PDB file of C-alpha atoms in Angstrom:
ATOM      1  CA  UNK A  24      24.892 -12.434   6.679  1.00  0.00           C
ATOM      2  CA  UNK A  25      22.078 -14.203   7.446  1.00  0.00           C
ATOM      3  CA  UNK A  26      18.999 -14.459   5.750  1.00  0.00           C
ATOM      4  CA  UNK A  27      16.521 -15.892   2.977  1.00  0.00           C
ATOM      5  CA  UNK A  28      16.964 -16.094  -0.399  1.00  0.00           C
ATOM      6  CA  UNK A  29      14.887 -16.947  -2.996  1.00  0.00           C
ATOM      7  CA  UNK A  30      15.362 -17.269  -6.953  1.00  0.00           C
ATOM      8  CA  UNK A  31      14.678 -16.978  -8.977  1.00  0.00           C
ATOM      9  CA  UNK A  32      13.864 -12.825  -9.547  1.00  0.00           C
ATOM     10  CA  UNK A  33      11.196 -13.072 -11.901  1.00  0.00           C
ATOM     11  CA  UNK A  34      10.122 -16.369 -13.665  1.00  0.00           C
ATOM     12  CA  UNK A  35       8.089 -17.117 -17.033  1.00  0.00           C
ATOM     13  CA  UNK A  36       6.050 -19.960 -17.166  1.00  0.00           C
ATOM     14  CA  UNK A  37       4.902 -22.043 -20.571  1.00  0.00           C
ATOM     15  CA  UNK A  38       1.486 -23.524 -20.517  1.00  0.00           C
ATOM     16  CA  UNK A  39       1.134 -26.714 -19.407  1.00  0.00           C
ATOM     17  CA  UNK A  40       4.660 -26.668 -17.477  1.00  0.00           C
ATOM     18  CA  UNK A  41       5.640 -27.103 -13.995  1.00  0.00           C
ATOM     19  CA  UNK A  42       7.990 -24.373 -12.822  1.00  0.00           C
ATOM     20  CA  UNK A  43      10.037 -24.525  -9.392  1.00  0.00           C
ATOM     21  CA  UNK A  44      10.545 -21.671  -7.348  1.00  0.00           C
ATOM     22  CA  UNK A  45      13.978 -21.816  -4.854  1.00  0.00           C
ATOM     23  CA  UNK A  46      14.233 -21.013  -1.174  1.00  0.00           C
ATOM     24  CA  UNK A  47      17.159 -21.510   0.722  1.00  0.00           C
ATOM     25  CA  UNK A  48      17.633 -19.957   4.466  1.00  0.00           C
ATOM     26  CA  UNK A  49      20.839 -19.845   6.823  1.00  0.00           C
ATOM     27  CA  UNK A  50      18.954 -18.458   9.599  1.00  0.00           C
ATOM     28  CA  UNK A  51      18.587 -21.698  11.401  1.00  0.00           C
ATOM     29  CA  UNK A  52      14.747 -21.940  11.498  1.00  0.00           C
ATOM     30  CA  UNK A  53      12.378 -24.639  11.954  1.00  0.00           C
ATOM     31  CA  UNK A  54       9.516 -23.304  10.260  1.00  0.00           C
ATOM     32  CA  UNK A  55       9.434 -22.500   6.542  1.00  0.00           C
ATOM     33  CA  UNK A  56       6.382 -21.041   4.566  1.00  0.00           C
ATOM     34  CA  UNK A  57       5.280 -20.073   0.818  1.00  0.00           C
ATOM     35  CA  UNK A  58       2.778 -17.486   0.602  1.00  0.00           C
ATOM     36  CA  UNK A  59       0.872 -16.309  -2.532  1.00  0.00           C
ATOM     37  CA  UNK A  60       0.648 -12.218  -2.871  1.00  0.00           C
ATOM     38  CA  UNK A  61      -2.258 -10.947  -5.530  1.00  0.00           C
ATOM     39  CA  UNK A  62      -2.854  -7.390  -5.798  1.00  0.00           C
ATOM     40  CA  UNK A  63      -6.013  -6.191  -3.556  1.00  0.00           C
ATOM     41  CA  UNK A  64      -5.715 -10.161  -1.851  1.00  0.00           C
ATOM     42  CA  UNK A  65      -3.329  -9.837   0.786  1.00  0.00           C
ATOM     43  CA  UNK A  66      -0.795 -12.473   1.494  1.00  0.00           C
ATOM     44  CA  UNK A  67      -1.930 -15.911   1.422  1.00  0.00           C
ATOM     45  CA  UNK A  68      -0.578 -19.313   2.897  1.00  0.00           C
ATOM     46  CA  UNK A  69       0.293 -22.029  -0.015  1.00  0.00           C
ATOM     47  CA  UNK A  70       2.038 -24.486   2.394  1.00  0.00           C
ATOM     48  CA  UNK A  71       4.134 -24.521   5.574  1.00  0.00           C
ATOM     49  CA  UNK A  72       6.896 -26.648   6.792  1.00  0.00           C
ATOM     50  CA  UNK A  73       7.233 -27.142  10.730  1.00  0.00           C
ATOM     51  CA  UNK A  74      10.200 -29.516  10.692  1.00  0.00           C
ATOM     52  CA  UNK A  75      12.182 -30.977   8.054  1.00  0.00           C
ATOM     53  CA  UNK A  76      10.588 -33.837   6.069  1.00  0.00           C
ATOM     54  CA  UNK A  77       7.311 -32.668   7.052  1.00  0.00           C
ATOM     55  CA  UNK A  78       4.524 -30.027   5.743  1.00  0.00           C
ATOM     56  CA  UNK A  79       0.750 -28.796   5.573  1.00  0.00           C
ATOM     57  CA  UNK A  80      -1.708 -27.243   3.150  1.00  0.00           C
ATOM     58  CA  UNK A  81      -2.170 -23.565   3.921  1.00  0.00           C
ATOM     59  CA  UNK A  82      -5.486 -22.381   2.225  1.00  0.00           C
ATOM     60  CA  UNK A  83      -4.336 -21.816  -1.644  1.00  0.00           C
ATOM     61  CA  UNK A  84      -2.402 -25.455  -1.945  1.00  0.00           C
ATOM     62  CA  UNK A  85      -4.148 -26.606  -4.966  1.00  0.00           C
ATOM     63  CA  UNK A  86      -1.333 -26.741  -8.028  1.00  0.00           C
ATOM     64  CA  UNK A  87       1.429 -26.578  -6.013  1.00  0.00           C
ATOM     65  CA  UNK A  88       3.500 -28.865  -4.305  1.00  0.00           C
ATOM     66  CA  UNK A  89       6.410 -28.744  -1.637  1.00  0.00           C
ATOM     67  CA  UNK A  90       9.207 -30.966  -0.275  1.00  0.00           C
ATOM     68  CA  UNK A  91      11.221 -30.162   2.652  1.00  0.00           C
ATOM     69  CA  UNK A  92      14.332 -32.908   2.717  1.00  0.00           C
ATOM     70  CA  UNK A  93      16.566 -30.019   4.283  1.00  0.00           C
ATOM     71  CA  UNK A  94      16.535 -27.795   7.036  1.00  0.00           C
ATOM     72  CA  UNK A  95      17.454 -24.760   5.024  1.00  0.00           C
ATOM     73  CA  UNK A  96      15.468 -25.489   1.938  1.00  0.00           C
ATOM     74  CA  UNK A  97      11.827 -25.669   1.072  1.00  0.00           C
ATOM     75  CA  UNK A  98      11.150 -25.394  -2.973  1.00  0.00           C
ATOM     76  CA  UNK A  99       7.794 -24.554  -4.321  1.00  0.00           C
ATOM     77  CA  UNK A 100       7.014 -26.574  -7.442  1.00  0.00           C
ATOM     78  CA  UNK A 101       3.823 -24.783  -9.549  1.00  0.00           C
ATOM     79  CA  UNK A 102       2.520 -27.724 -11.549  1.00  0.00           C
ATOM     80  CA  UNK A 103       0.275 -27.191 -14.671  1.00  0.00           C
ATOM     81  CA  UNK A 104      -2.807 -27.996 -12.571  1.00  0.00           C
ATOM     82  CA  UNK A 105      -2.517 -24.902 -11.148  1.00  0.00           C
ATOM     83  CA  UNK A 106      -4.400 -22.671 -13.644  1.00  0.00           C
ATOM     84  CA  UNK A 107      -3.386 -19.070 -12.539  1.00  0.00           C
ATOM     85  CA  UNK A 108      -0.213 -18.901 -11.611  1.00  0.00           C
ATOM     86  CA  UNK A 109       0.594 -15.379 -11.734  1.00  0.00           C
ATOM     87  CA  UNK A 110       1.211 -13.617  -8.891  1.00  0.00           C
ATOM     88  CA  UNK A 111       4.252 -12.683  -6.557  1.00  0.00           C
ATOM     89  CA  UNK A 112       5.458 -15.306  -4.350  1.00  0.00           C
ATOM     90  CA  UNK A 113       6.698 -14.877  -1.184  1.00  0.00           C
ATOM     91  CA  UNK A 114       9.297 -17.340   1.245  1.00  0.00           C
ATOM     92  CA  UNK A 115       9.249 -16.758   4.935  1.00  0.00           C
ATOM     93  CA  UNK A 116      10.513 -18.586   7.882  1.00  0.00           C
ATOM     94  CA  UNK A 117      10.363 -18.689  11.777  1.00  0.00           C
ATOM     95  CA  UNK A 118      12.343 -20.122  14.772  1.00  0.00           C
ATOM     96  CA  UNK A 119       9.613 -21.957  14.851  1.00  0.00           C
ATOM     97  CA  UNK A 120       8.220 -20.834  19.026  1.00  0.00           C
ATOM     98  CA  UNK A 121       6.691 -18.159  21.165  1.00  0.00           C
ATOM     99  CA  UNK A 122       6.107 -14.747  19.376  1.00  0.00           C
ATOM    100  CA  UNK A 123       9.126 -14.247  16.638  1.00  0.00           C
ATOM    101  CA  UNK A 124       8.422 -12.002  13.788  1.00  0.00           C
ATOM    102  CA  UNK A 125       8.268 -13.910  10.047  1.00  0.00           C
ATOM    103  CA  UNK A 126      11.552 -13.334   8.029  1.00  0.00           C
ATOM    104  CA  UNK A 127      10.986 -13.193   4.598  1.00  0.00           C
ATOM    105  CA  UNK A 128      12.844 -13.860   1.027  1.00  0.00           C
ATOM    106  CA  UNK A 129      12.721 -10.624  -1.673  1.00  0.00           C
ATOM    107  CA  UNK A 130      10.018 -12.679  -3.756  1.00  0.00           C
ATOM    108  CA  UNK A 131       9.699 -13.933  -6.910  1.00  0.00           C
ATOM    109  CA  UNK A 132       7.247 -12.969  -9.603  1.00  0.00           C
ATOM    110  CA  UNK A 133       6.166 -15.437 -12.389  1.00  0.00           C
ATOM    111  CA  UNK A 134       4.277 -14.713 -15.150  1.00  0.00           C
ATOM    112  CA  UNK A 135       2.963 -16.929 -17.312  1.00  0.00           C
ATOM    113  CA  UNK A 136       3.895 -16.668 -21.339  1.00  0.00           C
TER     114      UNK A 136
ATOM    115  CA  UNK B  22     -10.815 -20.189  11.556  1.00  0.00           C
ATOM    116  CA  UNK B  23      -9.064 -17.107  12.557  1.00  0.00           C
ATOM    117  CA  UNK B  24      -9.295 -14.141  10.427  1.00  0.00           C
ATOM    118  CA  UNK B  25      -7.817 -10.593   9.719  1.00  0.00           C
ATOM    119  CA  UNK B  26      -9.876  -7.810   7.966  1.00  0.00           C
ATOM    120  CA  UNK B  27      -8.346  -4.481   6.748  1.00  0.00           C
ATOM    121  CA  UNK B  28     -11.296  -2.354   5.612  1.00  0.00           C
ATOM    122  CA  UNK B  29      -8.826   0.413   4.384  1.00  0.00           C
ATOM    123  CA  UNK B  30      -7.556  -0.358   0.921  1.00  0.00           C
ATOM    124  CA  UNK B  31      -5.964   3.245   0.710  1.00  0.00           C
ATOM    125  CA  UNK B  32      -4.937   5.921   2.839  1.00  0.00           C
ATOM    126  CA  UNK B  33      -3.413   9.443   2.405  1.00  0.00           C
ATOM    127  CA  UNK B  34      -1.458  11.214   4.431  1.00  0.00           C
ATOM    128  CA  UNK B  35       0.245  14.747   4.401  1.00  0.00           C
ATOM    129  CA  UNK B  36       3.823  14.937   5.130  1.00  0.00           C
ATOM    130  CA  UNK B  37       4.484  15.350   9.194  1.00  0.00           C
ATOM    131  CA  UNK B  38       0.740  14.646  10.021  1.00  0.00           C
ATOM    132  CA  UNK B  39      -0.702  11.853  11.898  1.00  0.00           C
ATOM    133  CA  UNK B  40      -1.858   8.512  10.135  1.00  0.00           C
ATOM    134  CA  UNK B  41      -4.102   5.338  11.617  1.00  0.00           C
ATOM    135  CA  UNK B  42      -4.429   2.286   9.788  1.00  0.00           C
ATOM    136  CA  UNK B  43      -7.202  -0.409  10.957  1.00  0.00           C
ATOM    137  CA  UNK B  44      -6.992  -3.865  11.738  1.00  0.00           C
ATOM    138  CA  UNK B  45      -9.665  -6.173  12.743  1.00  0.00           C
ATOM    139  CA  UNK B  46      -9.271 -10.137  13.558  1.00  0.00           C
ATOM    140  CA  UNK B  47     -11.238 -12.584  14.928  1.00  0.00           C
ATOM    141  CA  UNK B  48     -10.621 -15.662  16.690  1.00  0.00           C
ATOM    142  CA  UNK B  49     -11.427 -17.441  19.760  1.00  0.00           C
ATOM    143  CA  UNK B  50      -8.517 -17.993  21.140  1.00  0.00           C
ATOM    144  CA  UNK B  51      -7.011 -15.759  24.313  1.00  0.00           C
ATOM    145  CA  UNK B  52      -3.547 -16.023  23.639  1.00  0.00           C
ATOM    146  CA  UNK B  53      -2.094 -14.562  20.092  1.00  0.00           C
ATOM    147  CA  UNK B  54       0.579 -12.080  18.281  1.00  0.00           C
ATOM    148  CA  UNK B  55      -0.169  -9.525  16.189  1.00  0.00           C
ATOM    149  CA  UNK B  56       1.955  -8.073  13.844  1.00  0.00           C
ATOM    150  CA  UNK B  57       2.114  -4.686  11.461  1.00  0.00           C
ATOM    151  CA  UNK B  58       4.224  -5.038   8.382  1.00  0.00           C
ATOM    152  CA  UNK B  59       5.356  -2.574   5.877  1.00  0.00           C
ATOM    153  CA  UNK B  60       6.199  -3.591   2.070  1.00  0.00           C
ATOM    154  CA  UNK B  61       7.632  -0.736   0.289  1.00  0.00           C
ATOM    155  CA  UNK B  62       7.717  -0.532  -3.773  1.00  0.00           C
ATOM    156  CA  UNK B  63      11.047  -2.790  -3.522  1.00  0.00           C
ATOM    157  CA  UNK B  64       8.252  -5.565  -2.425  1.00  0.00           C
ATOM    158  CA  UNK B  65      10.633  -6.664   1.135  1.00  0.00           C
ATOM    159  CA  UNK B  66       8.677  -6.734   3.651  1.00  0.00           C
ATOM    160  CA  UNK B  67       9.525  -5.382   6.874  1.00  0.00           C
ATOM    161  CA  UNK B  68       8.352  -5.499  10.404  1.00  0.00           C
ATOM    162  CA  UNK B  69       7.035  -2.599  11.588  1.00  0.00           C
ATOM    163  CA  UNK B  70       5.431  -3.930  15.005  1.00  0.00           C
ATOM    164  CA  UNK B  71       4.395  -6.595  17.426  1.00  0.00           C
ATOM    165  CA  UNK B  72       1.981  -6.968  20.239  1.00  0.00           C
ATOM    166  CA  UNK B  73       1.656  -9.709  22.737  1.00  0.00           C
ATOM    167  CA  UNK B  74      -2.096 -10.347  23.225  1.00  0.00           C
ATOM    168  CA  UNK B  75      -1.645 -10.652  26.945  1.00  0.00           C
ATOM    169  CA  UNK B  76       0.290  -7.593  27.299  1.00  0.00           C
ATOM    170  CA  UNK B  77      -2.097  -4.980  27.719  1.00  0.00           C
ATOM    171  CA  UNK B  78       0.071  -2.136  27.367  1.00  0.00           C
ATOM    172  CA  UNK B  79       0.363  -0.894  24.115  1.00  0.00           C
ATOM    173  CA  UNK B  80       3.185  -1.625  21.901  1.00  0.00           C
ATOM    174  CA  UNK B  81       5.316   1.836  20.314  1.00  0.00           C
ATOM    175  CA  UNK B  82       8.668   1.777  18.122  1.00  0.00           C
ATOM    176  CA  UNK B  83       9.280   5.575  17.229  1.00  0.00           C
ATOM    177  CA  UNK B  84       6.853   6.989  15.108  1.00  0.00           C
ATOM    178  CA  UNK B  85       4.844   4.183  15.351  1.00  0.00           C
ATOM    179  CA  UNK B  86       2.269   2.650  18.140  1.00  0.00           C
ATOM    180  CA  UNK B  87      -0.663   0.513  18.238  1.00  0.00           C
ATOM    181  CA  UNK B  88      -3.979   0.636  19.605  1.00  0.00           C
ATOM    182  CA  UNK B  89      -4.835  -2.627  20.906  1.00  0.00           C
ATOM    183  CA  UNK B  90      -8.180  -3.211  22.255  1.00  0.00           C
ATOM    184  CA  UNK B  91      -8.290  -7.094  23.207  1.00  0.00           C
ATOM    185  CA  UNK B  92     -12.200  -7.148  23.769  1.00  0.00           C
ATOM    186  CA  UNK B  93     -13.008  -5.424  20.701  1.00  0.00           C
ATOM    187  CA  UNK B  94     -10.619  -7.422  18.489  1.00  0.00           C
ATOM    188  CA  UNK B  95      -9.108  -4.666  17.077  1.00  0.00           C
ATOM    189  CA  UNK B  96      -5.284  -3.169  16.204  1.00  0.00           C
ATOM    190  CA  UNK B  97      -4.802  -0.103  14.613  1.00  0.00           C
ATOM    191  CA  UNK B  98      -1.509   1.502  13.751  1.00  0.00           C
ATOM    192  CA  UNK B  99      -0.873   4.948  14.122  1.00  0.00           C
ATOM    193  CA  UNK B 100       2.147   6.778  12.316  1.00  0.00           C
ATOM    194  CA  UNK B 101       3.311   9.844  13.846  1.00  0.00           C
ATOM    195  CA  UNK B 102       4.938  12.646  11.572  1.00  0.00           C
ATOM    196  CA  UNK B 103       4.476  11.036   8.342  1.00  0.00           C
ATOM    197  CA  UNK B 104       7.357  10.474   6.264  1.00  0.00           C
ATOM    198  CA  UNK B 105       7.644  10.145   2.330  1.00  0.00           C
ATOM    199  CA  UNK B 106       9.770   7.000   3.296  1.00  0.00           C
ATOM    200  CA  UNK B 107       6.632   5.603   5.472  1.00  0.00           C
ATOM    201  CA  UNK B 108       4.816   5.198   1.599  1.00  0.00           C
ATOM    202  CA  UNK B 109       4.243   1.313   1.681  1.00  0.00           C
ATOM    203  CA  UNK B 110       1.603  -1.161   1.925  1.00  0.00           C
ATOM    204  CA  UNK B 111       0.976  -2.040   5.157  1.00  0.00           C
ATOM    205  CA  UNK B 112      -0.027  -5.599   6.230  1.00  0.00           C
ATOM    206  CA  UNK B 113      -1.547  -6.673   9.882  1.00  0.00           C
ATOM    207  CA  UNK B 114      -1.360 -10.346  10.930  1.00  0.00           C
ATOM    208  CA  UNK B 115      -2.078 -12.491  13.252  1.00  0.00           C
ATOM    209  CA  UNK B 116      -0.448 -15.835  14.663  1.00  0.00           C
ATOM    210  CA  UNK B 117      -1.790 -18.437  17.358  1.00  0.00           C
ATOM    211  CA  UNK B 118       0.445 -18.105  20.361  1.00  0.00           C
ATOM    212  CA  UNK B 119       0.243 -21.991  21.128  1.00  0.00           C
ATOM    213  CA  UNK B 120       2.403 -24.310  21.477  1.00  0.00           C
ATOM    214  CA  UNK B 121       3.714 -25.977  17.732  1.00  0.00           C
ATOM    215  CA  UNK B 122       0.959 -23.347  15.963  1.00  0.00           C
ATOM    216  CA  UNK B 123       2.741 -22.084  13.320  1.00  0.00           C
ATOM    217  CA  UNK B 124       0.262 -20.001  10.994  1.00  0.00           C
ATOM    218  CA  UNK B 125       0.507 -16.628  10.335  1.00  0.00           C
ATOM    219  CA  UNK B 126      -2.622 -15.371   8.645  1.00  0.00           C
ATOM    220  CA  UNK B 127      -2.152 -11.526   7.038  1.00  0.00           C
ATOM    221  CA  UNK B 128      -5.046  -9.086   5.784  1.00  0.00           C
ATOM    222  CA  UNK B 129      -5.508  -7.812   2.599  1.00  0.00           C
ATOM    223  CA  UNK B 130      -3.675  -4.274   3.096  1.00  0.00           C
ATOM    224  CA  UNK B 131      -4.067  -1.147   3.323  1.00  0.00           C
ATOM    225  CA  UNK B 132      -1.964   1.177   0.785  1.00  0.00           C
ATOM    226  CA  UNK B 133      -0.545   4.314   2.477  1.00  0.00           C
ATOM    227  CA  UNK B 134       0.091   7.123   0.125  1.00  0.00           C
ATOM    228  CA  UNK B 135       2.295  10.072   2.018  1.00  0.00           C
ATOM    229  CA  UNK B 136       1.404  13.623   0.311  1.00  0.00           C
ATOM    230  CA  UNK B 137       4.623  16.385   0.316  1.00  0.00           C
TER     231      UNK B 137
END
């Protein structure tokens, strides 16, 4: 079947260490995205990826950082810089044109210790 | 910058009545999607419903249908006979409908609690 997954479930973060979050889809999609989910704040945009080796800040992108050297994966690395990291995070992807719905990954929360 | 306001953190509903959740946006642009998404307790989120911006009529999908008004800036969903399964929180969002625009910007939610 096709679809997103992302591990892993639930992650515990250490102070002062970076922690990376997985994302792997089969779907065939251009477009990639992490979004941060806080309770009573919605869903926002960490980064997006439009096309492999290449990606943009979305409005939360301090203290994280992205790489996209695959089609079908885009990791999310929370560094130490980022200084409240717990929250539920969220893949998604796209084809990429015209008015396709987001398809999105079961989450991950991390917590920090 | 575009943006999408729910003003509706929570909502109740009795079993088999008739729900509507609010969406506002704002943007300049004449040519968007809009979206309604459902997250149930499992955290998944799931599309509920999408509208063209340039499509006036109004999109439906079962028991649920939108109210778009394009000059207003507004996109409401309404749930028809309420179901316990329908208990969720509900996210609208918006996304550009240019060419290599790939942004989807949600609102904060709205939390719909379904009564028996």
């Amino acid at each position: 079947d096709g679809g997103i997954t992302q591990s892993p479930k639930y992650l515990f973060r250490k102070e002062g260490q970076n922690v990376t979050l997985s994302c792997e889809q089969n779907l065939n999609h251009d477009a990639m995205y992490w979004y941060r989910q806080d309770p009573g704040q919605g869903l926002r945009l960490i980064y997006y990826s439009q096309i492999v080796n290449d990606f943009q800040k979305g409005d939360i992108a301090e203290g994280y950082s992205v790489s996209r050297e695959k089609k079908e994966s885009f990791p999310l690395t929370v560094t130490s810089a980022q200084k409240n990291p717990t929250a539920f995070y969220l893949c998604a992807s796209s084809p990429g044109t015209g008015r396709e719905k987001l398809f999105f990954g079961s989450g991950t929360q991390l917590s920090v210790l | 910058a575009q943006t999408v306001t729910q003003s509706q953190p929570e909502m109740s509903v009795q079993e088999a009545e008739t729900v509507t959740l609010s969406c506002t946006y704002d943007t300049s642009e004449s040519d968007y999607y809009l979206f309604w998404y459902k997250q149930p307790p499992s955290r998944q989120m799931i599309l509920v419903i999408r509208q063209e911006a340039y499509k006036q009529q109004n999109a439906t999908e079962n028991r649920f249908s939108v109210n778009f008004q394009k000059a207003a800036k507004s996109f409401s969903l309404k749930i028809s006979d309420s179901q316990l399964g329908d208990a969720a929180m509900y996210f609208c969002a918006y996304r550009r409908a240019t060419s290599g625009t790939y942004k989807y910007i949600f609102g904060t939610g709205t939390r719909l609690k379904v009564l028996a």
